[in-house]
Short mmCIF file of C-alpha atoms in Angstrom, two decimals:
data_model
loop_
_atom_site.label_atom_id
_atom_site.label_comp_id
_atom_site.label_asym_id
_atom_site.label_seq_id
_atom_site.Cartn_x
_atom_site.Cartn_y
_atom_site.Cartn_z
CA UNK A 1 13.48 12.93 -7.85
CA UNK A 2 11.66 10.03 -7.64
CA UNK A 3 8.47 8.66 -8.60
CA UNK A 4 5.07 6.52 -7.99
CA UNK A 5 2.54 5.62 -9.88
CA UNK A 6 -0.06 3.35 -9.03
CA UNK A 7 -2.26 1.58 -11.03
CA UNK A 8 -4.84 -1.37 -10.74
CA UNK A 9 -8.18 0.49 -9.10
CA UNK A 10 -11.28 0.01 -10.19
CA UNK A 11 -15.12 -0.99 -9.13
CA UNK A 12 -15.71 -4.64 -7.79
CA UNK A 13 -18.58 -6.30 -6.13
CA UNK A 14 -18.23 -7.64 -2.49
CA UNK A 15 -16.09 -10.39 -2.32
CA UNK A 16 -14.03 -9.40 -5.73
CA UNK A 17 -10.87 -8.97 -5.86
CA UNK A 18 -8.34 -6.52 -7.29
CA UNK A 19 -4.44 -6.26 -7.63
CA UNK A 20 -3.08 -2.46 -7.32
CA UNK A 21 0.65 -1.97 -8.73
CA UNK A 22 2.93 0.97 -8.11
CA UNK A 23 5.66 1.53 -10.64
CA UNK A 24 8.60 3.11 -9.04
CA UNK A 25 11.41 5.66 -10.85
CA UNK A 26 14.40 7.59 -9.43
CA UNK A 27 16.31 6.52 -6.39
CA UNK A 28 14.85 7.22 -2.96
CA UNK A 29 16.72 5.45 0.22
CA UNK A 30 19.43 3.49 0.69
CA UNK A 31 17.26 1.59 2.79
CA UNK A 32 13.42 1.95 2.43
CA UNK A 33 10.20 0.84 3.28
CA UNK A 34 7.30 0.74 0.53
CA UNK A 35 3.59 0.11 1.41
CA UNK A 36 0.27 1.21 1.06
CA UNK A 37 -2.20 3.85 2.77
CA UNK A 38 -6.47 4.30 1.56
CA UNK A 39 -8.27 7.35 2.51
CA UNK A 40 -12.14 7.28 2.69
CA UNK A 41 -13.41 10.13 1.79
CA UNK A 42 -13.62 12.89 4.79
CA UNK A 43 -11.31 10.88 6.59
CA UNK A 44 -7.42 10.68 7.44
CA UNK A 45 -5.07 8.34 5.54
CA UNK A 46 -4.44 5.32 7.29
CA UNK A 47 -1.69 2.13 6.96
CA UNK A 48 -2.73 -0.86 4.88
CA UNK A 49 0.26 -2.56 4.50
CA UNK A 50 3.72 -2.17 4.13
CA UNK A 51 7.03 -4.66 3.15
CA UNK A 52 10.43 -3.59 3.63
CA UNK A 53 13.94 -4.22 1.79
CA UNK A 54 14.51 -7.64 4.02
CA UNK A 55 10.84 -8.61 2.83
CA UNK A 56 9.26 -8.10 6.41
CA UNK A 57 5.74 -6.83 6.70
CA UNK A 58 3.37 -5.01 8.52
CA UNK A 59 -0.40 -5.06 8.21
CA UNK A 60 -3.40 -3.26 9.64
CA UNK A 61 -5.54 -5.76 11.56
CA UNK A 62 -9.01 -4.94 9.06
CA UNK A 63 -6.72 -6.46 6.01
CA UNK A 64 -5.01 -9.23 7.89
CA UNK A 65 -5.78 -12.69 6.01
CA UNK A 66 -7.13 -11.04 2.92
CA UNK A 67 -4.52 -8.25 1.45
CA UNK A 68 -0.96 -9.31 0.72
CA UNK A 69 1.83 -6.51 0.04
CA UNK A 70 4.97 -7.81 -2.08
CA UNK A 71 7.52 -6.12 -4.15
CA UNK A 72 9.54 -7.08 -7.44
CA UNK A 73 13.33 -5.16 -6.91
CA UNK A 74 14.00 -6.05 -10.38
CA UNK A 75 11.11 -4.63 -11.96
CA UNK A 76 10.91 -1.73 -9.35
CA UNK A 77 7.08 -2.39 -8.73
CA UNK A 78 5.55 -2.98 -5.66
CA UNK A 79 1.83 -4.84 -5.59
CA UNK A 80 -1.22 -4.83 -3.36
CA UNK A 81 -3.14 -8.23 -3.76
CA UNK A 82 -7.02 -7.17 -2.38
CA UNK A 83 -9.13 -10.14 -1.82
CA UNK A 84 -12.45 -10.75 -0.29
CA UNK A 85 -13.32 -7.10 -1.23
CA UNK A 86 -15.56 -5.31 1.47
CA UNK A 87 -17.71 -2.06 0.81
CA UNK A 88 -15.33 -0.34 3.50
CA UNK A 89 -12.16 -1.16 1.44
CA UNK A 90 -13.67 1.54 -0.67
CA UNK A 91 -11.10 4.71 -0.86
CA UNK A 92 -8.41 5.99 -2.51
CA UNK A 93 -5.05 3.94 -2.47
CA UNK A 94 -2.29 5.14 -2.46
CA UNK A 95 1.67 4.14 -2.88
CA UNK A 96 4.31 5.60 -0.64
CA UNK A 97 8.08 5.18 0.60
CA UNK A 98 9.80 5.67 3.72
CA UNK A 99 13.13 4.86 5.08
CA UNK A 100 14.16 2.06 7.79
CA UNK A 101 11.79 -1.05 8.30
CA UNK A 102 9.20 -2.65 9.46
CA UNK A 103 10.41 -3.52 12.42
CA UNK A 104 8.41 -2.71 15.43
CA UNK A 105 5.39 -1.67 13.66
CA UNK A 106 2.00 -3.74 13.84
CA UNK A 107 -0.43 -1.42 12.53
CA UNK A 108 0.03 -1.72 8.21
CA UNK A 109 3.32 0.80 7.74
CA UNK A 110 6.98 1.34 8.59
CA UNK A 111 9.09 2.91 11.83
CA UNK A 112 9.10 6.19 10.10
CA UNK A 113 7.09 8.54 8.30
CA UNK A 114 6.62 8.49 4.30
CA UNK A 115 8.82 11.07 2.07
CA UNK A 116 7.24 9.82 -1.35
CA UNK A 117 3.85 9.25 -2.34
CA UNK A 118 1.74 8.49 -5.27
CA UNK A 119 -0.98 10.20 -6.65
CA UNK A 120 -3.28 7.37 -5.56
CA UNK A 121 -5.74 5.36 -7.76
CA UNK A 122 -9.24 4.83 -6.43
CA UNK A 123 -11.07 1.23 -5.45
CA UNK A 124 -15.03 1.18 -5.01
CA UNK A 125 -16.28 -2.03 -3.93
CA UNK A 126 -19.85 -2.19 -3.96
CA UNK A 127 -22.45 -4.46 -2.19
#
């Protein structure tokens, strides 16, 4: 059974930035897709951004230019640099796997759905 655990939330002022890190255990897919969803409170989950085995990503168009999603194999820890911090990056973030790719996806996840998720560590930017 595998495992995620982020880490790296916390309160910033607008414009801040913040670097969230999900530690990953146990085996999942032989080929996967790792990224990141937020939820604001009251609302769904939605994509942030994902990367996949080949180290192609996919990012939702209100991150583009100021998030960057990259992974460490070795270390089994995937990373969410936040920059340029908004108030409505505030939510809970959380770390999840999928298998396939990227590939064909615009919109800050993978092809298919996520099997694994994290218990999700929360960011509060304020203005």
């Amino acid at each position: 059974q595998a495992h995620l655990v982020e880490s790296g939330g916390g309160s910033v002022q607008a414009g801040g930035s913040l670097t969230l890190t999900c530690a990953i255990s146990g085996s999942m897919y032989s080929r996967q897709c790792m990224g990141w969803f937020r939820q604001v409170s009251g609302e769904e989950r939605e994509g942030v951004a994902a990367i996949d085995d080949d180290g192609s990503t996919s990012y939702a168009d209100f991150v583009k230019g100021r998030f960057t999603v990259s992974q460490d194999h070795a270390k089994a820890t995937l990373y969410l640099q936040m920059n340029n911090l908004q108030p409505e990056d505030t939510g809970t973030y959380y770390c999840a796997a999928s298998p396939g790719t990227t590939r064909g996806t615009d919109a800050g996840w993978c092809e298919n759905s996520a099997g694994y998720w994290g218990q999700g560590t929360q960011v509060t930017v304020s203005s």
